[in-house]
Tab-separated table of C-alpha atoms and ligand atoms in Angstrom:
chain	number	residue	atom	x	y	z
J	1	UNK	CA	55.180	44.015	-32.909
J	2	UNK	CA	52.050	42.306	-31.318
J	3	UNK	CA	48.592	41.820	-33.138
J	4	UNK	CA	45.684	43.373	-32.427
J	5	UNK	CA	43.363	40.659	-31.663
J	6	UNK	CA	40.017	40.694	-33.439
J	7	UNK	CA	37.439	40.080	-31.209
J	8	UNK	CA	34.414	38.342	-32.922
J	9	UNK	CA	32.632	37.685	-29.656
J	10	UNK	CA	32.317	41.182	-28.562
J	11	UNK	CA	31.256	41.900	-32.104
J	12	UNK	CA	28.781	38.614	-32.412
J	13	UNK	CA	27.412	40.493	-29.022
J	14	UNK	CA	26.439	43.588	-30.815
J	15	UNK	CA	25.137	41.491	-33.779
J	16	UNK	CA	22.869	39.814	-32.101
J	17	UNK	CA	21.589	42.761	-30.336
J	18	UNK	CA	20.400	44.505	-33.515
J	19	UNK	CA	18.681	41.419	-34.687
J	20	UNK	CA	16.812	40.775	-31.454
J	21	UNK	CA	15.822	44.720	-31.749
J	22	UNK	CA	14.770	44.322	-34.988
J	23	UNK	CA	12.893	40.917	-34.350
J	24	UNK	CA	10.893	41.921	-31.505
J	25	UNK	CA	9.388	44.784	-33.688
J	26	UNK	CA	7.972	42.021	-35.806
J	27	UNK	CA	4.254	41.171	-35.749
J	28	UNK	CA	5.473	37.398	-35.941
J	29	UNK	CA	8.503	36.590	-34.303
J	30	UNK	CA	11.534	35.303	-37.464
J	31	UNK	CA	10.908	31.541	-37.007
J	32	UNK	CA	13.775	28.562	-37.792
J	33	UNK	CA	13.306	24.901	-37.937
J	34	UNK	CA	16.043	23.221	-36.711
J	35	UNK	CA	16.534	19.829	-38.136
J	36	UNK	CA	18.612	16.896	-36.762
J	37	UNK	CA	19.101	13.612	-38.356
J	38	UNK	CA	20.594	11.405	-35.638
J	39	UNK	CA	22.472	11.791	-32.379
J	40	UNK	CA	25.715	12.724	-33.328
J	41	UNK	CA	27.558	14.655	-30.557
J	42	UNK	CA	29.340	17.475	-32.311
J	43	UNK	CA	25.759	18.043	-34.723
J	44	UNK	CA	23.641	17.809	-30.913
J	45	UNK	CA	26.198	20.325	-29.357
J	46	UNK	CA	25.699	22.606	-32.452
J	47	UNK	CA	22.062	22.965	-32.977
J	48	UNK	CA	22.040	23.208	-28.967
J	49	UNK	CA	24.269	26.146	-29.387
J	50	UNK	CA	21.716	27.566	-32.583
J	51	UNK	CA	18.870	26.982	-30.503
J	52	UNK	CA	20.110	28.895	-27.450
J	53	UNK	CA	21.354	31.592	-30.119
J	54	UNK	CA	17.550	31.952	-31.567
J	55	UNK	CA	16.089	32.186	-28.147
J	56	UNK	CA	18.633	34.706	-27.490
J	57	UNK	CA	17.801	36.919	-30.391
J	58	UNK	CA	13.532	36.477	-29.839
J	59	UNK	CA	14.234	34.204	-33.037
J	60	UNK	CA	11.372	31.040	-32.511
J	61	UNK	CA	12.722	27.658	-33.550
J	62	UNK	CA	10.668	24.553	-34.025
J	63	UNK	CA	12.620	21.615	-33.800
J	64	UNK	CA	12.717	18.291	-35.562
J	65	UNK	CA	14.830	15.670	-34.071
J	66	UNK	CA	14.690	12.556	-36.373
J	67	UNK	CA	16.519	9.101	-35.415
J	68	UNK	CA	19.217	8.012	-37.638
J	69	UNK	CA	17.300	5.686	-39.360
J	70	UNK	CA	15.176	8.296	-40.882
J	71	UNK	CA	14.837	7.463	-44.608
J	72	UNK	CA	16.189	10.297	-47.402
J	73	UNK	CA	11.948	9.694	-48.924
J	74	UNK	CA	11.015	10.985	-45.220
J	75	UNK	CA	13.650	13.793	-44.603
J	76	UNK	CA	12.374	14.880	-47.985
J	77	UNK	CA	8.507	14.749	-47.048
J	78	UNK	CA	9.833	17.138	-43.967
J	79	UNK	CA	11.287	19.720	-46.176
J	80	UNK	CA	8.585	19.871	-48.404
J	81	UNK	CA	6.222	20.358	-45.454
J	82	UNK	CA	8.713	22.813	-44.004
J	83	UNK	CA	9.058	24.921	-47.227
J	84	UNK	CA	5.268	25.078	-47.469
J	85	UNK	CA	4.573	26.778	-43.838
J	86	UNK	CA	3.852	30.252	-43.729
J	87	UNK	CA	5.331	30.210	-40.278
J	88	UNK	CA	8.155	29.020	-40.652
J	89	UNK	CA	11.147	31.502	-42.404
J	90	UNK	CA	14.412	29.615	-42.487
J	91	UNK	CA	15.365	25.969	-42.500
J	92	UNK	CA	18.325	24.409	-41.207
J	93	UNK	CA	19.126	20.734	-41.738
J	94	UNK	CA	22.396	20.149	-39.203
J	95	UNK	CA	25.431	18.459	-41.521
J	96	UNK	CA	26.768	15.808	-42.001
J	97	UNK	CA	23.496	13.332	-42.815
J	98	UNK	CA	23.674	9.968	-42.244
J	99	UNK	CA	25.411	8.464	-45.186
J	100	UNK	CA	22.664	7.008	-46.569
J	101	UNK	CA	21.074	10.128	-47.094
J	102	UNK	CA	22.295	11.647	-50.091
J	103	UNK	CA	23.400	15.445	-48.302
J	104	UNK	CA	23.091	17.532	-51.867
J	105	UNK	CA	19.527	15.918	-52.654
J	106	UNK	CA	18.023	16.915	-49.013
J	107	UNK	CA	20.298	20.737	-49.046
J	108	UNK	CA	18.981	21.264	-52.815
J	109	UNK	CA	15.313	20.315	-51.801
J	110	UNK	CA	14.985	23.072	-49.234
J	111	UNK	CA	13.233	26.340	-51.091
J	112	UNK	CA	16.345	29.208	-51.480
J	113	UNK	CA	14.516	31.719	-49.921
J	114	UNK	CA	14.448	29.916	-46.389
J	115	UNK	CA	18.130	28.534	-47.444
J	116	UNK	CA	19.725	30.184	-44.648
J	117	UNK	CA	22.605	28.225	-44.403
J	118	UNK	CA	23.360	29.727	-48.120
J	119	UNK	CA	24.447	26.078	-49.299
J	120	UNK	CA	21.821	26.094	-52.132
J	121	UNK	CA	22.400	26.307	-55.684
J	122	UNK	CA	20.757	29.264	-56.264
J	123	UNK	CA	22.649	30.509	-53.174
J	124	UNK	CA	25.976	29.906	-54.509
J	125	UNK	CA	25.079	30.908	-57.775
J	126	UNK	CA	23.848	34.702	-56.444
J	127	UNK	CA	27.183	34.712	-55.067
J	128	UNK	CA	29.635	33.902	-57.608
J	129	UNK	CA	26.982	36.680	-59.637
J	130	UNK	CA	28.269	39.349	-57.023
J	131	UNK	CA	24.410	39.720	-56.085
J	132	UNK	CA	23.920	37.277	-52.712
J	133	UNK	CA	21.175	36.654	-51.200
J	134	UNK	CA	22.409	34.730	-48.157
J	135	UNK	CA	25.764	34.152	-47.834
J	136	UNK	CA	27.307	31.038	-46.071
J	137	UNK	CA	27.693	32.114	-41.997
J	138	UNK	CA	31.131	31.630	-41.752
J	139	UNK	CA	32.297	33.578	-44.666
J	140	UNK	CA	30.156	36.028	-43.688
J	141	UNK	CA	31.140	36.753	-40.020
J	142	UNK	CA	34.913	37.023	-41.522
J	143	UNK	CA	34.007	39.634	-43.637
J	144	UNK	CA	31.950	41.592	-40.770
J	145	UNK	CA	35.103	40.285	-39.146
J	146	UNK	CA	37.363	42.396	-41.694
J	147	UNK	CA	34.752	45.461	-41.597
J	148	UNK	CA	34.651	46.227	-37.884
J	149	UNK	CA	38.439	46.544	-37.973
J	150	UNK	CA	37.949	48.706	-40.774
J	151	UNK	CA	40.471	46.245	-42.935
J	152	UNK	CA	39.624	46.585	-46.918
J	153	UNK	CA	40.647	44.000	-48.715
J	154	UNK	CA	40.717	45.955	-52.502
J	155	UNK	CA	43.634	46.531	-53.576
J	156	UNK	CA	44.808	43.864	-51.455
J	157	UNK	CA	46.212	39.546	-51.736
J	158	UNK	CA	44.259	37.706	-50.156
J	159	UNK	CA	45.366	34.074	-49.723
J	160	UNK	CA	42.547	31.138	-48.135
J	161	UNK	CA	43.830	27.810	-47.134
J	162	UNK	CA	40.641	25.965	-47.707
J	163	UNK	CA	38.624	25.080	-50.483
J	164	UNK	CA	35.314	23.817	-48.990
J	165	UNK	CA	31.778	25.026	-50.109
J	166	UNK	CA	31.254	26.027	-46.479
J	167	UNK	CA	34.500	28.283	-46.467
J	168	UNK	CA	37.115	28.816	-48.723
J	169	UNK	CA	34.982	29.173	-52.066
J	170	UNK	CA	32.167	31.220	-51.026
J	171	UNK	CA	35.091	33.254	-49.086
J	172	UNK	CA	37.187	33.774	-52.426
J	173	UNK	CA	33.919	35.214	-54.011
J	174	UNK	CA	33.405	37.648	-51.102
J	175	UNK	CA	36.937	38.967	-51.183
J	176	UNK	CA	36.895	39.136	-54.568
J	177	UNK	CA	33.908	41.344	-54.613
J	178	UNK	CA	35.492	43.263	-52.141
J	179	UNK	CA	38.536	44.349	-54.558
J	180	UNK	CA	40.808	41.600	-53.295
J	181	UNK	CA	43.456	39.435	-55.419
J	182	UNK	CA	42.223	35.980	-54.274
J	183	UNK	CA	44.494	32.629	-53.942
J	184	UNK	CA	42.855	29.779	-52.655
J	185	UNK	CA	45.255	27.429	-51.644
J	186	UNK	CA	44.564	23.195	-50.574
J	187	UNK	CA	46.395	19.783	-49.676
J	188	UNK	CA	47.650	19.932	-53.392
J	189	UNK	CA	49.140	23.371	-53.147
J	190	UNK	CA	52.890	23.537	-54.150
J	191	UNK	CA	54.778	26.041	-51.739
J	192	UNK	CA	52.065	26.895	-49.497
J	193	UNK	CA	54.775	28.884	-47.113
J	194	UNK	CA	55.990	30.913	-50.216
J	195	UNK	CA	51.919	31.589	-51.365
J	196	UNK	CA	51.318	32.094	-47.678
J	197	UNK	CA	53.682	35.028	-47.782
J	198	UNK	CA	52.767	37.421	-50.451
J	199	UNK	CA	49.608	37.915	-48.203
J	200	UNK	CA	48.289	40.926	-46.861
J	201	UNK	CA	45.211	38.720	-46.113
J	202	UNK	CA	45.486	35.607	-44.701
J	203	UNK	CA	42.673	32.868	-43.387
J	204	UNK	CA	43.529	29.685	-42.260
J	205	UNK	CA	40.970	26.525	-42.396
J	206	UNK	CA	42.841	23.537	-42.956
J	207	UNK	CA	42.015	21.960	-39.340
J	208	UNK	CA	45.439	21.568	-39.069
J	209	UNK	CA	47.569	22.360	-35.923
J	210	UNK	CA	50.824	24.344	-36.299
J	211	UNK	CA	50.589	24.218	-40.128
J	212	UNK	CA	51.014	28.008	-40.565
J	213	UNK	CA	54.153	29.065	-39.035
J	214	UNK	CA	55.771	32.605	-38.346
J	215	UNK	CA	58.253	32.585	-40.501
J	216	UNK	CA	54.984	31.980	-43.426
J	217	UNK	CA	53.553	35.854	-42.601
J	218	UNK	CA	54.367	38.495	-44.208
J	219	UNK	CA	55.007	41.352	-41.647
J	220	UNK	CA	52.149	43.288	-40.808
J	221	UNK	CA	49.728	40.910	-42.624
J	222	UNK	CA	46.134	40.500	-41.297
J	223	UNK	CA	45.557	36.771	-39.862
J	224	UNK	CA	42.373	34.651	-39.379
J	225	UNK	CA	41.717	31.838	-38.096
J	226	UNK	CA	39.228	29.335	-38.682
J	227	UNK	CA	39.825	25.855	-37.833
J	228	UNK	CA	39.504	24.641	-33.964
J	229	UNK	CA	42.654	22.677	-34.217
J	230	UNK	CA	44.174	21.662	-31.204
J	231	UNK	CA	48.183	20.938	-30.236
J	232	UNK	CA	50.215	18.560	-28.544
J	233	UNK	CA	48.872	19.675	-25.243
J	234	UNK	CA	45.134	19.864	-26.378
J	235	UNK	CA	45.024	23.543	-26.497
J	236	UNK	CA	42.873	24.936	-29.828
J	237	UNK	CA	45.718	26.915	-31.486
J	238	UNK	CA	43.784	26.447	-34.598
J	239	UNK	CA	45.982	26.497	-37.841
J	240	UNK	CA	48.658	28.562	-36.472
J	241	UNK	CA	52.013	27.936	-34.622
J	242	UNK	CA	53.432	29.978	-31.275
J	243	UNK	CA	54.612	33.446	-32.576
J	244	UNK	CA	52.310	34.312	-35.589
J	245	UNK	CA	51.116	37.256	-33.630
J	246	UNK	CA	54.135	38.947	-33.686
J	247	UNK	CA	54.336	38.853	-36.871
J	248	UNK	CA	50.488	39.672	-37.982
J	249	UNK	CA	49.234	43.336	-36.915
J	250	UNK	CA	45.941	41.716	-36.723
J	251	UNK	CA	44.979	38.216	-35.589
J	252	UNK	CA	41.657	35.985	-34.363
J	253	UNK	CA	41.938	34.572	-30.987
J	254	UNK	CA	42.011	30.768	-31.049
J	255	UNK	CA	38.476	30.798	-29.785
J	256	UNK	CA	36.169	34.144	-29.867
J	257	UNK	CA	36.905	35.019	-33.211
J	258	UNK	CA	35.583	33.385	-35.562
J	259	UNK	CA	33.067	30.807	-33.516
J	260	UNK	CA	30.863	33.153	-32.745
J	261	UNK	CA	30.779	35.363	-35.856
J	262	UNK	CA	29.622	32.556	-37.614
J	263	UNK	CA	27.024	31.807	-35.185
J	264	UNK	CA	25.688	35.429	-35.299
J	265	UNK	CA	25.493	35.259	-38.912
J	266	UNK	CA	23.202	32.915	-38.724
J	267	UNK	CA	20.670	34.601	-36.469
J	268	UNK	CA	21.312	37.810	-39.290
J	269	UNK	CA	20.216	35.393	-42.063
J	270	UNK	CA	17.357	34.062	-40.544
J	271	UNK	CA	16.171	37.825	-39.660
J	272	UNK	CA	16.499	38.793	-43.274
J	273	UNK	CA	14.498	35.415	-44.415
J	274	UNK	CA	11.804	36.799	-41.781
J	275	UNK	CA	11.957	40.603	-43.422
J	276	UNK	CA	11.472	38.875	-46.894
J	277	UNK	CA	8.563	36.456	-45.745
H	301	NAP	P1	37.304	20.684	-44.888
H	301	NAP	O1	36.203	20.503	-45.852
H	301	NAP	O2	37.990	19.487	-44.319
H	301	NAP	O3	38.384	21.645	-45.548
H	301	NAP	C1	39.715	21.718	-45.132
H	301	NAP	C2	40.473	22.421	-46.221
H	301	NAP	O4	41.823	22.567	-45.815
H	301	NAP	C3	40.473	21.638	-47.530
H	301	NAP	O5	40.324	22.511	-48.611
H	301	NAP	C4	41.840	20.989	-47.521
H	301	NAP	O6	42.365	20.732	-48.816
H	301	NAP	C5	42.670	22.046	-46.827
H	301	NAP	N1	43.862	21.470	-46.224
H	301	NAP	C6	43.936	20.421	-45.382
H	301	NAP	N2	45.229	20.157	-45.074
H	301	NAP	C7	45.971	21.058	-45.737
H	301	NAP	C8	47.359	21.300	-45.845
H	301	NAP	N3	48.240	20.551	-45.190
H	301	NAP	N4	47.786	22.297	-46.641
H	301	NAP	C9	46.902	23.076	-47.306
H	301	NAP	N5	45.562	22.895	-47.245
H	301	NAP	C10	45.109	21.906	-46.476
H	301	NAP	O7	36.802	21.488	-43.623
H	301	NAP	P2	35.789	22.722	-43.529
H	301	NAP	O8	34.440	22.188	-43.237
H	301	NAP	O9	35.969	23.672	-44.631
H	301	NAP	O10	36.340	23.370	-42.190
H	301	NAP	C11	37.690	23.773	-42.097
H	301	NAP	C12	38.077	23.980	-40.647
H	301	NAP	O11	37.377	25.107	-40.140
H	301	NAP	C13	37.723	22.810	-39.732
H	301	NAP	O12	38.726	22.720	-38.744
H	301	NAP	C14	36.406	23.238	-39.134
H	301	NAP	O13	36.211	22.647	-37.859
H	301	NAP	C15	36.595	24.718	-39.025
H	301	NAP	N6	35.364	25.495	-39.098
H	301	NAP	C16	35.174	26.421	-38.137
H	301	NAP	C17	34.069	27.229	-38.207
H	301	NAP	C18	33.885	28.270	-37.176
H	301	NAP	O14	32.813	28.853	-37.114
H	301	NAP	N7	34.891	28.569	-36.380
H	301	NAP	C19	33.150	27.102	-39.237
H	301	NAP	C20	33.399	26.166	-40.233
H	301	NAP	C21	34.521	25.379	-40.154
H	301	NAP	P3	41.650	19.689	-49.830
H	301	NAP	O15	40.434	20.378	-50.345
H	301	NAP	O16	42.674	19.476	-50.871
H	301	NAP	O17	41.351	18.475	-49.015
């Protein structure tokens, strides 16, 4: 058996295409201000890629590009200014801060309603209360992920290998609203390979190369991957090792699944802070 490959960039495509529809209808265009602390590469090459995104889906950004010395009193001044314009709809502070900037303080400052990267309190709270507002991007785009292949996951296990606020919890609350028997596994998990079995679901974010193996899927399971992880050879192969497709009757590609779900989410969550304005 070979896996169906799920293929989030054709479906990020079609994403973004509604939201550009539906944000060129608007009497002002959805507006996100994109702000960087810093110059660090991967945060420059990601906000690049949100800006580029935004243009892309008639989404305006204003940008803020602050030097790393930029004190936690002034990133807070620039929220507060940023939660009181009427133009502006979502906010996106790029992680990780400098680490004299205390990350929670600055993510718990920005108003929820223009909390578009769904890391706020309330945020989180809506979710675990099975009534989100925004949801986290990533989580998100695996569950549109999940839909377009027309997987359910009620009725279903559903084991994560991740525990982060970015992925695996807001994930296990998604799946669980969706019917599914959640496990979230981590580095302290005894018998991952045994826990990685019983699933019908399975989604891999550990960053690690090769930790998920064939022989660790349950025939027929579905299979997504998260992590960018990269082998021997410097090829992303993300969590999994060589023959996990033939296992899995559906899998992610090692890049275009995913990536650029996640991405697209973001441009749907800044459209919806826009309809809300
Ligand atoms: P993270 O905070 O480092 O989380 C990694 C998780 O994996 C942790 O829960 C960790 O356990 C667990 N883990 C690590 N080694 C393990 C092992 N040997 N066995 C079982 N669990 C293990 O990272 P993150 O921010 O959530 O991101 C996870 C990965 O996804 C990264 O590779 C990141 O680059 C990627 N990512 C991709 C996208 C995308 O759009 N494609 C988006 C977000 C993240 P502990 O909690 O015990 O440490």
């Amino acid at each position: 058996m070979s896996a169906i490959m799920m293929d989030g960039k054709a479906l990020a495509a079609d994403i973004k295409r509604d939201v550009k529809a539906k944000a060129l209808s608007m009497e002002h265009p959805p507006t996100l201000a994109l702000v960087l602390v810093g110059d660090d590469p991967a945060s420059v090459t990601y906000v690049t890629h949100k800006r580029r995104d935004c243009a892309d889906c008639g989404i305006r950004t204003v940008d803020y590009t602050l030097g790393a010395e930029t004190t936690q009193e002034e990133l807070l001044g620039l929220v507060a200014e940023l939660n009181g314009r009427r133009d502006v709809d979502g906010i996106l502070v790029q992680l990780p801060l400098p680490s004299h900037i205390h990350e929670r303080t600055i993510l718990e400052a920005i108003d929820p309603k223009k909390d578009v990267d769904a890391f706020h309190p309330f945020n989180v709270g809506r979710l675990m209360q099975f009534v989100p507002c925004y949801v986290p991007c990533t989580p998100a785009g695996i569950m549109a992920l999940l839909r377009r292949y027309d997987i359910d996951p009620a009725g279903k296990e559903c084991v994560i290998i991740n525990r982060s606020n970015i992925v695996g919890k807001p994930l296990a609350m998604l799946l669980l609203q969706a019917g599914g028997t959640v496990t979230v596994c981590h580095s302290r998990t005894a018998d991952l390979a045994r826990r990685c079995r019983q699933a019908d679901i399975l989604i891999a974010a550990a960053g690690k190369a090769g930790l998920v193996t064939a022989d660790m899927i349950k025939p027929g399971a579905v299979v997504v991957g998260v992590s960018m992880a990269r082998d021997d050879a410097g090829h992303i192969c993300g969590d999994f090792g060589p023959a996990v497709g033939d296992k899995a009757s559906y899998l992610t590609p090692p890049t275009g699944g995913v990536g650029p779900m996640t991405r697209a989410m973001l441009m749907v969550n800044v459209l919806k802070a826009a309809e809300n304005r």
